[in-house]
Tab-separated table of C-alpha atoms and ligand atoms in Angstrom:
chain	number	residue	atom	x	y	z
H	1	MET	CA	63.949	144.767	109.982
H	2	SER	CA	61.535	142.464	108.178
H	3	GLU	CA	57.882	141.903	109.123
H	4	ILE	CA	58.011	138.219	108.216
H	5	VAL	CA	60.708	135.767	109.293
H	6	VAL	CA	60.871	132.345	107.644
H	7	LEU	CA	63.002	129.740	109.394
H	8	GLY	CA	63.498	126.718	107.199
H	9	SER	CA	65.094	124.748	104.413
H	10	LEU	CA	66.571	125.668	101.067
H	11	ASN	CA	66.947	122.789	98.615
H	12	ALA	CA	68.069	122.406	95.045
H	13	ASP	CA	65.617	120.048	93.346
H	14	LEU	CA	67.476	118.041	90.697
H	15	VAL	CA	64.720	116.728	88.490
H	16	VAL	CA	65.459	113.882	86.062
H	17	SER	CA	62.833	112.792	83.515
H	18	VAL	CA	62.878	109.107	82.584
H	19	GLU	CA	60.616	106.693	80.721
H	20	ARG	CA	60.865	104.355	83.726
H	21	ALA	CA	63.158	104.328	86.772
H	22	PRO	CA	66.337	102.204	86.491
H	23	LEU	CA	66.596	98.907	88.326
H	24	GLY	CA	69.508	98.140	90.658
H	25	GLY	CA	72.746	97.951	88.658
H	26	GLU	CA	71.042	99.228	85.514
H	27	THR	CA	72.012	102.340	83.529
H	28	ILE	CA	69.376	104.030	81.406
H	29	ALA	CA	69.164	107.251	79.388
H	30	GLY	CA	67.001	110.037	80.786
H	31	SER	CA	65.045	112.420	78.587
H	32	GLY	CA	65.506	115.657	80.522
H	33	PHE	CA	67.109	117.388	83.464
H	34	ALA	CA	66.267	120.576	85.368
H	35	VAL	CA	67.505	122.224	88.544
H	36	ARG	CA	64.706	123.960	90.421
H	37	SER	CA	64.868	126.077	93.546
H	38	GLY	CA	62.973	124.456	96.373
H	39	GLY	CA	62.898	123.601	100.026
H	40	LYS	CA	59.744	124.384	101.960
H	41	GLY	CA	61.320	127.299	103.801
H	42	ALA	CA	62.683	128.955	100.676
H	43	ASN	CA	59.423	128.385	98.805
H	44	GLN	CA	57.404	130.053	101.564
H	45	ALA	CA	59.837	132.986	101.803
H	46	PHE	CA	59.715	133.420	98.030
H	47	ALA	CA	55.902	133.444	97.933
H	48	ALA	CA	55.607	135.824	100.888
H	49	ALA	CA	58.017	138.298	99.286
H	50	LYS	CA	56.549	138.044	95.805
H	51	LEU	CA	53.100	138.767	97.247
H	52	GLY	CA	54.223	141.950	98.931
H	53	GLY	CA	55.633	140.846	102.285
H	54	SER	CA	58.835	142.185	103.821
H	55	VAL	CA	60.683	138.929	104.438
H	56	ALA	CA	63.885	137.653	106.044
H	57	MET	CA	64.970	134.057	105.437
H	58	LEU	CA	66.808	132.171	108.168
H	59	GLY	CA	68.568	129.084	106.871
H	60	ARG	CA	71.851	127.464	105.930
H	61	VAL	CA	73.469	126.570	102.614
H	62	GLY	CA	76.772	124.942	101.733
H	63	ASP	CA	79.671	126.688	100.022
H	64	ASP	CA	78.607	125.514	96.564
H	65	ASP	CA	76.836	126.718	93.430
H	66	TYR	CA	73.428	125.434	94.535
H	67	GLY	CA	73.643	127.449	97.728
H	68	ARG	CA	74.535	130.587	95.798
H	69	ILE	CA	71.731	130.064	93.261
H	70	LEU	CA	69.121	129.470	95.983
H	71	SER	CA	70.172	132.509	97.975
H	72	GLN	CA	70.295	134.730	94.910
H	73	GLY	CA	66.847	133.594	93.752
H	74	LEU	CA	65.365	134.728	97.055
H	75	ALA	CA	67.282	138.018	97.011
H	76	GLU	CA	65.878	138.740	93.547
H	77	VAL	CA	62.314	138.856	94.922
H	78	GLY	CA	63.461	141.081	97.771
H	79	VAL	CA	64.036	138.553	100.555
H	80	ASP	CA	66.671	139.598	103.093
H	81	THR	CA	69.152	136.720	102.752
H	82	ARG	CA	71.808	137.905	105.206
H	83	MET	CA	70.757	135.099	107.550
H	84	VAL	CA	71.048	132.490	104.817
H	85	ARG	CA	74.532	131.769	106.060
H	86	VAL	CA	77.099	129.560	104.366
H	87	LEU	CA	78.418	126.514	106.235
H	88	ASN	CA	81.722	125.071	105.096
H	89	GLY	CA	82.388	121.376	104.643
H	90	ILE	CA	78.784	120.369	103.953
H	91	SER	CA	76.664	120.389	100.810
H	92	THR	CA	73.588	122.501	100.265
H	93	GLY	CA	70.393	120.491	100.727
H	94	VAL	CA	69.333	118.680	97.567
H	95	ALA	CA	66.402	116.583	96.456
H	96	VAL	CA	67.156	114.161	93.623
H	97	ILE	CA	63.860	113.439	91.897
H	98	THR	CA	63.165	111.013	89.071
H	99	VAL	CA	59.882	111.558	87.288
H	100	GLU	CA	58.688	108.638	85.183
H	101	ALA	CA	56.535	108.987	82.077
H	102	SER	CA	53.616	107.615	84.146
H	103	GLY	CA	54.024	110.594	86.499
H	104	GLU	CA	55.421	108.429	89.317
H	105	ASN	CA	58.076	110.256	91.408
H	106	ARG	CA	61.026	108.835	93.326
H	107	ILE	CA	62.721	111.314	95.619
H	108	VAL	CA	65.908	111.193	97.686
H	109	VAL	CA	66.345	114.210	99.964
H	110	VAL	CA	69.787	114.973	101.363
H	111	PRO	CA	69.288	117.549	104.149
H	112	GLY	CA	72.925	118.669	103.971
H	113	SER	CA	73.272	122.180	105.374
H	114	ASN	CA	69.584	122.287	106.388
H	115	GLY	CA	70.300	119.475	108.820
H	116	ALA	CA	73.230	121.418	110.232
H	117	TYR	CA	71.096	124.451	111.172
H	118	SER	CA	71.549	123.743	114.860
H	119	MET	CA	70.523	125.639	117.985
H	120	ALA	CA	74.043	127.093	118.130
H	121	GLU	CA	73.559	128.415	114.582
H	122	LEU	CA	70.109	129.770	115.429
H	123	GLU	CA	71.648	131.884	118.185
H	124	ARG	CA	73.503	133.854	115.502
H	125	ASP	CA	70.128	134.794	113.977
H	126	ALA	CA	68.091	135.258	117.153
H	127	ASP	CA	67.757	139.048	116.742
H	128	SER	CA	65.774	138.585	113.544
H	129	PHE	CA	62.562	137.892	115.424
H	130	ALA	CA	62.636	141.080	117.488
H	131	GLU	CA	60.712	143.337	115.103
H	132	ALA	CA	58.872	140.659	113.110
H	133	LYS	CA	55.079	140.308	113.090
H	134	VAL	CA	54.786	136.827	111.598
H	135	ALA	CA	57.154	133.850	111.786
H	136	LEU	CA	56.882	130.817	109.504
H	137	PHE	CA	58.223	127.341	110.235
H	138	GLN	CA	58.172	123.886	108.604
H	139	LEU	CA	59.831	120.581	109.509
H	140	GLU	CA	62.802	120.332	107.110
H	141	THR	CA	65.299	121.690	109.656
H	142	PRO	CA	66.165	119.999	112.979
H	143	MET	CA	63.235	119.870	115.392
H	144	GLU	CA	65.205	121.503	118.203
H	145	THR	CA	65.859	124.497	115.944
H	146	VAL	CA	62.194	124.732	114.982
H	147	VAL	CA	61.217	124.679	118.652
H	148	GLY	CA	63.949	127.191	119.504
H	149	GLY	CA	62.695	129.481	116.743
H	150	LEU	CA	59.086	129.143	117.871
H	151	LYS	CA	60.116	130.184	121.386
H	152	LEU	CA	62.062	133.197	120.129
H	153	ALA	CA	59.095	134.179	117.971
H	154	ARG	CA	56.690	133.888	120.895
H	155	GLU	CA	58.995	135.988	123.099
H	156	SER	CA	58.875	138.682	120.414
H	157	ARG	CA	55.071	138.404	120.162
H	158	CYS	CA	55.132	137.242	116.579
H	159	ILE	CA	52.201	135.344	115.095
H	160	THR	CA	53.621	131.828	114.647
H	161	VAL	CA	52.644	129.625	111.697
H	162	LEU	CA	53.844	126.013	111.508
H	163	ASP	CA	53.519	123.895	108.372
H	164	PRO	CA	53.828	120.365	109.840
H	165	ALA	CA	55.558	119.031	106.720
H	166	PRO	CA	57.109	116.590	105.978
H	167	ALA	CA	54.510	114.834	108.118
H	168	GLN	CA	55.675	114.035	111.606
H	169	ARG	CA	53.858	113.588	114.904
H	170	LEU	CA	54.117	116.636	117.166
H	171	SER	CA	53.931	116.892	120.921
H	172	ARG	CA	51.934	119.345	123.001
H	173	ASP	CA	55.225	121.126	123.800
H	174	VAL	CA	55.565	122.035	120.135
H	175	LEU	CA	51.925	122.662	119.199
H	176	SER	CA	51.331	124.927	122.182
H	177	LEU	CA	53.883	127.355	120.665
H	178	VAL	CA	51.907	127.615	117.424
H	179	ASP	CA	49.178	130.138	116.547
H	180	TYR	CA	48.282	128.567	113.183
H	181	VAL	CA	49.163	124.996	112.295
H	182	THR	CA	48.635	124.369	108.571
H	183	PRO	CA	48.494	120.638	107.758
H	184	ASN	CA	47.350	119.148	104.477
H	185	LEU	CA	44.981	116.198	104.675
H	186	GLY	CA	47.704	113.565	105.115
H	187	GLU	CA	49.488	115.574	107.795
H	188	LEU	CA	46.200	116.230	109.606
H	189	ALA	CA	45.527	112.487	109.626
H	190	LEU	CA	48.939	111.667	111.073
H	191	LEU	CA	48.832	114.434	113.689
H	192	SER	CA	45.311	113.651	114.857
H	193	GLY	CA	45.391	109.866	114.544
H	194	TYR	CA	42.221	110.004	112.388
H	195	GLU	CA	41.957	108.132	109.125
H	196	LEU	CA	41.306	110.779	106.519
H	197	GLY	CA	41.180	110.707	102.744
H	198	ASP	CA	39.841	112.727	99.851
H	199	GLU	CA	36.411	111.254	100.508
H	200	SER	CA	36.368	112.379	104.172
H	201	SER	CA	33.512	114.709	105.060
H	202	GLU	CA	34.124	118.199	106.333
H	203	ALA	CA	32.709	117.144	109.709
H	204	GLU	CA	35.398	114.448	110.011
H	205	ILE	CA	38.109	116.896	109.002
H	206	VAL	CA	36.924	119.426	111.584
H	207	GLU	CA	36.811	116.723	114.239
H	208	ALA	CA	40.409	115.762	113.456
H	209	ALA	CA	41.452	119.415	113.568
H	210	ARG	CA	39.912	119.717	117.029
H	211	VAL	CA	42.408	117.095	118.243
H	212	LEU	CA	45.207	119.530	117.358
H	213	LEU	CA	43.430	122.317	119.246
H	214	GLU	CA	43.255	120.014	122.262
H	215	LEU	CA	46.987	119.387	121.835
H	216	GLY	CA	47.616	123.106	122.235
H	217	ALA	CA	47.544	124.622	118.735
H	218	GLY	CA	45.857	128.033	118.616
H	219	LYS	CA	44.021	127.513	115.322
H	220	VAL	CA	44.117	124.898	112.596
H	221	LEU	CA	44.248	126.125	109.010
H	222	ALA	CA	43.943	122.905	107.038
H	223	LYS	CA	44.835	122.774	103.346
H	224	LEU	CA	42.491	120.531	101.383
H	225	GLY	CA	43.935	120.582	97.867
H	226	GLY	CA	41.222	121.092	95.270
H	227	ARG	CA	38.664	121.476	98.074
H	228	GLY	CA	40.253	124.678	99.372
H	229	ALA	CA	40.983	125.298	103.045
H	230	VAL	CA	39.230	125.252	106.393
H	231	LEU	CA	39.988	127.288	109.520
H	232	VAL	CA	39.111	125.573	112.774
H	233	GLU	CA	39.075	127.379	116.112
H	234	PRO	CA	37.566	126.292	119.405
H	235	ARG	CA	34.264	128.092	118.733
H	236	ARG	CA	34.278	128.738	115.018
H	237	VAL	CA	34.767	126.976	111.692
H	238	GLU	CA	35.293	128.928	108.467
H	239	ARG	CA	35.942	127.563	105.015
H	240	ASP	CA	37.029	128.715	101.631
H	241	TYR	CA	36.140	126.487	98.713
H	242	ALA	CA	38.727	126.356	95.959
H	243	VAL	CA	37.712	127.610	92.555
H	244	GLN	CA	38.135	124.869	89.948
H	245	VAL	CA	41.348	125.342	88.016
H	246	GLU	CA	43.311	123.265	85.542
H	247	THR	CA	46.124	121.575	87.471
H	248	VAL	CA	49.525	121.694	85.774
H	249	ASP	CA	51.864	121.206	88.761
H	250	SER	CA	50.711	121.226	92.367
H	251	THR	CA	54.286	121.097	93.767
H	252	GLY	CA	54.661	123.832	96.325
H	253	ALA	CA	50.958	124.803	96.379
H	254	GLY	CA	50.984	124.438	100.144
H	255	ASP	CA	54.089	126.608	100.419
H	256	CYS	CA	52.513	129.275	98.228
H	257	PHE	CA	49.483	129.133	100.544
H	258	ASN	CA	51.572	129.682	103.697
H	259	GLY	CA	53.720	132.416	102.163
H	260	SER	CA	50.769	134.366	100.859
H	261	PHE	CA	48.823	133.946	104.106
H	262	ALA	CA	51.803	135.457	105.960
H	263	ALA	CA	52.115	138.316	103.475
H	264	ALA	CA	48.434	139.127	103.940
H	265	ILE	CA	48.316	139.052	107.734
H	266	SER	CA	51.596	140.971	108.000
H	267	LYS	CA	49.842	143.791	106.114
H	268	GLY	CA	46.970	143.712	108.598
H	269	MET	CA	44.496	141.854	106.392
H	270	PRO	CA	41.821	140.165	108.549
H	271	GLU	CA	42.406	136.440	108.945
H	272	LEU	CA	39.457	135.234	106.841
H	273	GLU	CA	40.364	137.499	103.957
H	274	ALA	CA	43.960	136.326	104.326
H	275	MET	CA	42.768	132.724	104.049
H	276	GLN	CA	40.870	133.567	100.839
H	277	PHE	CA	43.890	135.414	99.504
H	278	ALA	CA	46.118	132.412	100.268
H	279	CYS	CA	43.671	129.971	98.650
H	280	SER	CA	43.507	132.132	95.549
H	281	ALA	CA	47.291	132.490	95.280
H	282	ALA	CA	47.761	128.730	95.752
H	283	SER	CA	45.043	127.929	93.225
H	284	VAL	CA	46.746	130.070	90.580
H	285	SER	CA	50.099	128.459	91.452
H	286	VAL	CA	48.855	124.958	90.585
H	287	THR	CA	48.130	126.117	87.033
H	288	ARG	CA	51.859	126.790	86.528
H	289	ALA	CA	55.005	124.680	86.603
H	290	GLY	CA	57.457	124.814	89.478
H	291	ALA	CA	57.171	125.644	93.181
H	292	GLN	CA	58.745	129.101	93.122
H	293	SER	CA	58.237	129.804	89.427
H	294	GLY	CA	54.537	128.993	89.884
H	295	VAL	CA	53.891	131.747	92.435
H	296	PRO	CA	51.660	134.451	90.909
H	297	SER	CA	52.113	138.202	91.307
H	298	LEU	CA	49.922	140.273	93.620
H	299	GLU	CA	48.066	141.722	90.614
H	300	GLU	CA	47.344	138.223	89.305
H	301	VAL	CA	45.961	137.064	92.657
H	302	LEU	CA	43.725	140.126	92.984
H	303	ALA	CA	42.476	139.608	89.415
H	304	PHE	CA	41.719	135.942	90.209
H	305	MET	CA	39.829	136.944	93.372
H	306	GLY	CA	37.795	139.502	91.454
H	307	ARG	CA	36.494	136.907	89.008
X	401	ATP	N1	43.475	121.316	92.318
X	401	ATP	C1	43.416	122.485	92.946
X	401	ATP	N2	42.522	123.426	92.575
X	401	ATP	C2	42.464	124.612	93.216
X	401	ATP	N3	43.239	124.935	94.262
X	401	ATP	C3	44.139	124.037	94.679
X	401	ATP	C4	44.273	122.754	94.048
X	401	ATP	N4	45.273	122.086	94.687
X	401	ATP	C5	45.713	122.899	95.656
X	401	ATP	N5	45.047	124.071	95.666
X	401	ATP	C6	45.232	125.195	96.587
X	401	ATP	O1	46.491	125.035	97.199
X	401	ATP	C7	46.343	124.896	98.618
X	401	ATP	C8	47.396	123.967	99.146
X	401	ATP	O2	47.329	122.746	98.432
X	401	ATP	P1	47.423	121.340	99.180
X	401	ATP	O3	46.256	121.202	100.063
X	401	ATP	O4	47.634	120.341	98.113
X	401	ATP	O5	48.723	121.562	100.064
X	401	ATP	P2	49.992	120.651	100.284
X	401	ATP	O6	49.611	119.215	100.143
X	401	ATP	O7	50.605	121.087	101.538
X	401	ATP	O8	50.918	121.058	99.084
X	401	ATP	P3	52.494	120.813	98.956
X	401	ATP	O9	52.589	119.475	98.280
X	401	ATP	O10	52.903	121.925	98.103
X	401	ATP	O11	53.080	120.851	100.304
X	401	ATP	C9	44.903	124.434	98.814
X	401	ATP	O12	44.438	124.774	100.102
X	401	ATP	C10	44.198	125.170	97.695
X	401	ATP	O13	43.944	126.509	98.090
X	402	MG	MG1	52.570	120.998	102.225
């Protein structure tokens, strides 16, 4: 039985490089193509396992090559993929991404099998939470399944961590099942109703986080990009400032953060150290290309922290 359970999405990211995006009815030549393993759930499971966690992934893929590649990629870092079950008659989740020379992205996400991970499907995996210590969730699978998973995790006394991404408003019913909610700045703004931006002061960010505490979340662990992260509890605020790094690709930095935080707390690391560990892992990940391929090894994170 695994110490960490990740319930979430697996996506194949089909990345097309173009000088500029085509107009309606227009055909243009692209300059490159890559298939990358993604999906917030898979990215978090990958990071947690690579950083030493014992991880089981709960998710759904279609009976196609992308599903097999995604599942195999997780298995290669030691993730238990027996609950990455194959659904027939539906495609694996994909994100079709055009990246223009200017850096502008256009993304179409097809949930596919992720969207078919229903409550009935979750019942097949319900035992997975029994022995787990930490359970990770995001919002790329149906909300009823996320809520069902949170309840199962709570019944098994797991520490529950919810990444509220892609951004979506959440009710008290959902947030009151969450020990750590981990929004980035945009998600924190949407959830709290505060207007926040890169120029927002820490006091404003903490005030917005307190709205989520009032809505029932146990603690707010907000991810602030190049500014690091802040942990907000009813009577305490702790922060970790990011070390300046050269950004190559910040895709999946937030997922690396959540996965490494889970790996750390599952090993009994105190929460503040786990936050520093997660910040360090995520900071190293932005210096490398790719969401999963950017995740550093444990040795690399410890070396970065020792600097
Ligand atoms: N430019 C940076 N320099 C150093 N660390 C960074 C930088 N960008 C991100 N990080 C680290 O990564 C963490 C998560 O990044 P961010 O706040 O951008 O999350 P996110 O928006 O959820 O990311 P994602 O787009 O992957 O979901 C930060 O808390 C920080 O520790
Ligand atoms: Mg994120």
